[in-house]
C-alpha atoms as a printed R data frame, in Angstrom:
    type eleno elety resid chain resno       x      y       z
1   ATOM     1    CA   MET     A     1  78.788 36.784 -17.243
2   ATOM     2    CA   ALA     A     2  76.038 36.949 -14.643
3   ATOM     3    CA   TYR     A     3  76.914 33.138 -13.438
4   ATOM     4    CA   TYR     A     4  80.439 33.795 -13.608
5   ATOM     5    CA   ASN     A     5  80.194 37.519 -11.723
6   ATOM     6    CA   LEU     A     6  77.982 35.290  -9.062
7   ATOM     7    CA   GLY     A     7  80.920 33.277  -8.956
8   ATOM     8    CA   VAL     A     8  83.533 36.142  -7.999
9   ATOM     9    CA   ILE     A     9  81.346 37.127  -4.884
10  ATOM    10    CA   SER     A    10  80.401 34.082  -3.829
11  ATOM    11    CA   LYS     A    11  82.037 32.927  -0.454
12  ATOM    12    CA   THR     A    12  82.453 29.702  -0.623
13  ATOM    13    CA   VAL     A    13  84.529 27.350  -2.851
14  ATOM    14    CA   GLU     A    14  81.552 24.725  -3.450
15  ATOM    15    CA   VAL     A    15  79.232 27.993  -4.607
16  ATOM    16    CA   GLN     A    16  82.131 29.511  -6.597
17  ATOM    17    CA   ARG     A    17  82.920 26.171  -8.591
18  ATOM    18    CA   ASN     A    18  79.103 25.682  -9.341
19  ATOM    19    CA   TYR     A    19  78.783 29.502 -10.487
20  ATOM    20    CA   TYR     A    20  81.586 29.160 -12.864
21  ATOM    21    CA   LEU     A    21  80.402 25.514 -13.871
22  ATOM    22    CA   LYS     A    22  77.493 26.794 -15.004
23  ATOM    23    CA   ALA     A    23  79.101 29.901 -16.927
24  ATOM    24    CA   LEU     A    24  81.131 27.926 -18.868
25  ATOM    25    CA   GLU     A    25  78.133 25.706 -19.573
26  ATOM    26    CA   VAL     A    26  76.361 28.383 -21.076
27  ATOM    27    CA   PHE     A    27  79.451 29.815 -22.757
28  ATOM    28    CA   ARG     A    28  79.720 26.264 -24.836
29  ATOM    29    CA   ARG     A    29  75.985 26.118 -25.650
30  ATOM    30    CA   ILE     A    30  76.111 28.970 -27.318
31  ATOM    31    CA   ASP     A    31  79.554 28.226 -29.001
32  ATOM    32    CA   VAL     A    32  81.592 31.269 -27.629
33  ATOM    33    CA   GLU     A    33  84.944 30.719 -26.967
34  ATOM    34    CA   ASN     A    34  86.455 34.571 -25.793
35  ATOM    35    CA   GLU     A    35  88.546 35.775 -23.218
36  ATOM    36    CA   ASP     A    36  85.499 35.821 -20.676
37  ATOM    37    CA   THR     A    37  85.319 31.914 -21.111
38  ATOM    38    CA   ALA     A    38  89.362 31.411 -20.817
39  ATOM    39    CA   VAL     A    39  89.111 33.596 -17.740
40  ATOM    40    CA   THR     A    40  86.298 31.270 -16.480
41  ATOM    41    CA   CYS     A    41  88.346 28.322 -17.242
42  ATOM    42    CA   ASN     A    42  91.257 29.526 -15.369
43  ATOM    43    CA   ASN     A    43  89.144 30.394 -11.964
44  ATOM    44    CA   LEU     A    44  87.334 26.961 -12.203
45  ATOM    45    CA   GLY     A    45  91.010 25.409 -12.156
46  ATOM    46    CA   THR     A    46  91.522 27.188  -8.971
47  ATOM    47    CA   LYS     A    47  88.354 25.756  -7.632
48  ATOM    48    CA   CYS     A    48  89.337 22.323  -8.116
49  ATOM    49    CA   GLU     A    49  91.015 20.072  -5.780
50  ATOM    50    CA   LEU     A    50  92.412 17.475  -7.688
51  ATOM    51    CA   LYS     A    51  95.417 18.325  -9.785
52  ATOM    52    CA   GLU     A    52  93.976 16.290 -12.616
53  ATOM    53    CA   GLU     A    53  90.957 18.688 -12.839
54  ATOM    54    CA   GLN     A    54  92.846 21.818 -12.419
55  ATOM    55    CA   ARG     A    55  95.405 20.861 -15.188
56  ATOM    56    CA   GLU     A    56  91.975 20.545 -17.614
57  ATOM    57    CA   TYR     A    57  90.872 23.605 -16.869
58  ATOM    58    CA   TYR     A    58  93.908 25.442 -16.924
59  ATOM    59    CA   MET     A    59  94.821 23.750 -20.319
60  ATOM    60    CA   GLN     A    60  91.235 24.886 -21.718
61  ATOM    61    CA   ALA     A    61  92.207 28.441 -20.448
62  ATOM    62    CA   VAL     A    62  95.791 28.292 -22.133
63  ATOM    63    CA   VAL     A    63  94.423 26.698 -25.721
64  ATOM    64    CA   ILE     A    64  91.690 29.375 -25.871
65  ATOM    65    CA   TYR     A    65  94.185 31.970 -24.965
66  ATOM    66    CA   LYS     A    66  96.440 31.018 -27.875
67  ATOM    67    CA   LYS     A    67  93.458 30.617 -30.147
68  ATOM    68    CA   LEU     A    68  92.654 34.265 -29.323
69  ATOM    69    CA   GLY     A    69  96.310 35.579 -29.813
70  ATOM    70    CA   ILE     A    70  95.827 37.363 -26.440
71  ATOM    71    CA   GLU     A    71  99.118 37.602 -23.877
72  ATOM    72    CA   ASN     A    72  98.204 39.424 -20.759
73  ATOM    73    CA   GLU     A    73  98.023 39.083 -17.011
74  ATOM    74    CA   ASN     A    74  95.480 36.276 -17.201
75  ATOM    75    CA   THR     A    75  97.424 34.381 -19.776
76  ATOM    76    CA   ALA     A    76 100.814 34.538 -17.626
77  ATOM    77    CA   ALA     A    77  98.120 33.095 -14.645
78  ATOM    78    CA   ALA     A    78  96.780 30.456 -16.608
79  ATOM    79    CA   TYR     A    79 100.406 29.056 -17.562
80  ATOM    80    CA   TYR     A    80 101.458 29.624 -13.795
81  ATOM    81    CA   ASN     A    81  98.657 27.743 -12.380
82  ATOM    82    CA   LEU     A    82  99.276 25.264 -15.336
83  ATOM    83    CA   GLY     A    83 103.003 24.852 -14.131
84  ATOM    84    CA   ASN     A    84 101.751 23.773 -10.711
85  ATOM    85    CA   THR     A    85 100.145 21.015 -11.553
86  ATOM    86    CA   PHE     A    86 102.774 19.114 -12.918
87  ATOM    87    CA   GLU     A    87 105.192 17.117 -10.846
88  ATOM    88    CA   ALA     A    88 107.893 16.594 -13.525
89  ATOM    89    CA   LYS     A    89 109.932 19.781 -13.411
90  ATOM    90    CA   GLU     A    90 110.318 19.865 -17.449
91  ATOM    91    CA   GLU     A    91 106.233 20.867 -17.681
92  ATOM    92    CA   GLN     A    92 106.988 23.007 -14.425
93  ATOM    93    CA   VAL     A    93 110.348 24.714 -15.981
94  ATOM    94    CA   GLU     A    94 108.076 24.924 -19.748
95  ATOM    95    CA   TYR     A    95 105.161 26.544 -17.826
96  ATOM    96    CA   TYR     A    96 106.512 28.694 -15.616
97  ATOM    97    CA   GLU     A    97 108.860 30.293 -18.471
98  ATOM    98    CA   LYS     A    98 105.843 30.741 -20.725
99  ATOM    99    CA   ALA     A    99 104.160 32.455 -17.842
100 ATOM   100    CA   LEU     A   100 107.788 34.751 -17.001
101 ATOM   101    CA   LYS     A   101 107.801 35.214 -21.221
102 ATOM   102    CA   ILE     A   102 104.734 37.020 -21.031
103 ATOM   103    CA   TYR     A   103 105.297 39.070 -17.978
104 ATOM   104    CA   ARG     A   104 108.222 40.738 -19.404
105 ATOM   105    CA   GLU     A   105 106.460 41.135 -22.720
106 ATOM   106    CA   ILE     A   106 103.730 43.575 -21.222
107 ATOM   107    CA   ASN     A   107 106.424 44.726 -18.664
108 ATOM   108    CA   LEU     A   108 104.451 43.771 -15.508
109 ATOM   109    CA   GLU     A   109 106.005 42.861 -12.298
110 ATOM   110    CA   ASN     A   110 103.577 42.328  -9.562
111 ATOM   111    CA   GLU     A   111 103.423 39.638  -6.776
112 ATOM   112    CA   ASN     A   112 102.457 36.549  -9.155
113 ATOM   113    CA   THR     A   113 105.716 37.434 -11.181
114 ATOM   114    CA   ALA     A   114 107.692 37.103  -8.136
115 ATOM   115    CA   LEU     A   115 106.005 34.161  -7.057
116 ATOM   116    CA   THR     A   116 106.749 32.344 -10.470
117 ATOM   117    CA   TYR     A   117 110.510 33.700 -10.512
118 ATOM   118    CA   TYR     A   118 110.548 31.773  -7.112
119 ATOM   119    CA   ASN     A   119 108.694 28.720  -7.981
120 ATOM   120    CA   LEU     A   120 110.828 28.484 -11.490
121 ATOM   121    CA   GLY     A   121 114.209 28.291  -9.260
122 ATOM   122    CA   THR     A   122 112.644 25.768  -6.879
123 ATOM   123    CA   THR     A   123 112.693 23.323 -10.128
124 ATOM   124    CA   PHE     A   124 116.090 23.982 -11.368
125 ATOM   125    CA   ASP     A   125 119.217 22.086 -10.691
126 ATOM   126    CA   GLU     A   126 121.703 24.125 -11.622
127 ATOM   127    CA   PRO     A   127 123.089 26.648  -8.753
128 ATOM   128    CA   ASP     A   128 123.604 29.090 -11.353
129 ATOM   129    CA   LYS     A   129 119.772 29.289 -12.823
130 ATOM   130    CA   GLN     A   130 118.331 28.865  -9.100
131 ATOM   131    CA   HIS     A   131 120.331 31.949  -7.875
132 ATOM   132    CA   ASP     A   132 119.605 34.245 -10.753
133 ATOM   133    CA   CYS     A   133 115.776 33.196 -10.298
134 ATOM   134    CA   TYR     A   134 115.816 33.873  -6.474
135 ATOM   135    CA   LEU     A   135 117.340 37.191  -6.607
136 ATOM   136    CA   GLN     A   136 114.757 38.188  -9.346
137 ATOM   137    CA   SER     A   137 112.227 37.034  -6.811
138 ATOM   138    CA   ILE     A   138 113.636 39.014  -4.121
139 ATOM   139    CA   ARG     A   139 114.308 42.296  -6.113
140 ATOM   140    CA   ILE     A   140 110.355 42.242  -7.551
141 ATOM   141    CA   TYR     A   141 109.187 41.454  -3.777
142 ATOM   142    CA   GLU     A   142 111.111 44.316  -2.142
143 ATOM   143    CA   LYS     A   143 110.427 46.560  -5.007
144 ATOM   144    CA   LEU     A   144 106.386 46.073  -4.314
145 ATOM   145    CA   GLY     A   145 107.617 46.349  -0.676
146 ATOM   146    CA   VAL     A   146 105.651 42.885   0.041
147 ATOM   147    CA   LYS     A   147 106.764 40.412   2.596
148 ATOM   148    CA   THR     A   148 106.286 36.761   1.921
149 ATOM   149    CA   ILE     A   149 107.310 33.354   2.898
150 ATOM   150    CA   GLN     A   150 108.290 33.162  -0.348
151 ATOM   151    CA   LEU     A   151 110.708 36.127  -0.145
152 ATOM   152    CA   ALA     A   152 112.255 34.850   3.085
153 ATOM   153    CA   ASN     A   153 112.959 31.269   1.563
154 ATOM   154    CA   ALA     A   154 114.362 33.102  -1.417
155 ATOM   155    CA   HIS     A   155 116.787 34.877   0.973
156 ATOM   156    CA   TYR     A   156 117.214 31.500   3.262
157 ATOM   157    CA   ASN     A   157 117.773 29.544  -0.480
158 ATOM   158    CA   ILE     A   158 120.671 32.100  -1.642
159 ATOM   159    CA   ALA     A   159 122.187 31.800   2.077
160 ATOM   160    CA   ALA     A   160 122.404 28.179   1.762
161 ATOM   161    CA   MET     A   161 123.794 28.325  -1.757
162 ATOM   162    CA   SER     A   162 126.437 30.782  -0.900
163 ATOM   163    CA   ARG     A   163 127.365 28.906   2.005
164 ATOM   164    CA   ASN     A   164 128.328 25.894  -0.291
165 ATOM   165    CA   SER     A   165 130.440 27.829  -2.113
166 ATOM   166    CA   GLY     A   166 131.975 29.307   0.253
167 ATOM   167    CA   ASN     A   167 131.047 32.738   0.396
168 ATOM   168    CA   GLU     A   168 130.278 33.100   4.016
169 ATOM   169    CA   LEU     A   169 129.860 36.612   4.519
170 ATOM   170    CA   ASN     A   170 126.953 36.544   1.730
171 ATOM   171    CA   ALA     A   171 125.695 33.554   3.449
172 ATOM   172    CA   LEU     A   172 125.193 35.355   6.983
173 ATOM   173    CA   LYS     A   173 123.924 38.517   5.110
174 ATOM   174    CA   HIS     A   174 120.477 36.453   3.390
175 ATOM   175    CA   ALA     A   175 120.559 34.221   6.435
176 ATOM   176    CA   LYS     A   176 119.800 37.445   8.343
177 ATOM   177    CA   ILE     A   177 117.426 38.579   6.253
178 ATOM   178    CA   SER     A   178 115.468 35.406   5.959
179 ATOM   179    CA   TYR     A   179 115.808 34.616   9.723
180 ATOM   180    CA   ASN     A   180 113.897 37.932  10.272
181 ATOM   181    CA   LEU     A   181 111.249 37.655   7.586
182 ATOM   182    CA   HIS     A   182 110.262 34.177   9.504
183 ATOM   183    CA   LYS     A   183 110.519 35.752  12.981
184 ATOM   184    CA   GLU     A   184 107.973 38.451  11.576
185 ATOM   185    CA   LEU     A   185 105.927 36.030   9.651
186 ATOM   186    CA   LEU     A   186 105.425 32.893  11.856
187 ATOM   187    CA   GLY     A   187 106.943 34.190  14.956
188 ATOM   188    CA   ALA     A   188 109.841 33.321  16.895
189 ATOM   189    CA   LYS     A   189 108.708 29.911  17.986
190 ATOM   190    CA   HIS     A   190 107.760 28.454  14.894
191 ATOM   191    CA   LYS     A   191 110.055 25.651  13.528
192 ATOM   192    CA   SER     A   192 111.038 27.145  10.712
193 ATOM   193    CA   THR     A   193 112.576 30.443  12.556
194 ATOM   194    CA   LYS     A   194 114.111 28.622  15.062
195 ATOM   195    CA   ASP     A   195 115.721 26.059  12.719
196 ATOM   196    CA   ILE     A   196 117.452 29.232  10.540
197 ATOM   197    CA   ALA     A   197 118.909 30.398  13.743
198 ATOM   198    CA   ASN     A   198 120.350 27.298  14.573
199 ATOM   199    CA   GLU     A   199 121.891 26.458  11.272
200 ATOM   200    CA   PHE     A   200 123.524 29.833  11.088
201 ATOM   201    CA   LYS     A   201 124.230 30.440  14.484
202 ATOM   202    CA   LEU     A   202 122.127 33.527  14.654
203 ATOM   203    CA   LYS     A   203 120.981 35.174  17.858
């Protein structure tokens, strides 16, 4: 674990990646596949630039977790990360839903849970499923008291869907929240902030 710990405290991505690789090499040399091995694979994936490399390490982490029968926060994170490496919506949905299943089973609602709901919402074509995911994401972010651009975008997406369905009051409600969040997080002069104001005629 010494190499892994050095990777955690290192300041640059390249150094972190090298230490995680050394840790993984040691695990393989002594033929050990435990939770530490899985965590190392997952962390290593986060330090790779190419999605193919990321996918390889996230998949290794998932395989180890499944082999060990471990379903915890780290397992969910590995499934979420794995979903992010795919372009096809089918794979994204599959792995985001596996991550959320674990979060629900272990009764954990944190920022990663909210982010997973948000990303899952972006993969669906069905408005009802999108709407439900965005609402879940909003609920968790607000429960945690966390303001992120994903929270702002979830409100914007609900505003757009509400307007498309003819619910102007709900559209305006969420548009105002989205606008205020964008203004707070990105600034009043940011293009996204101004676009929302123009689109929904906000002052």
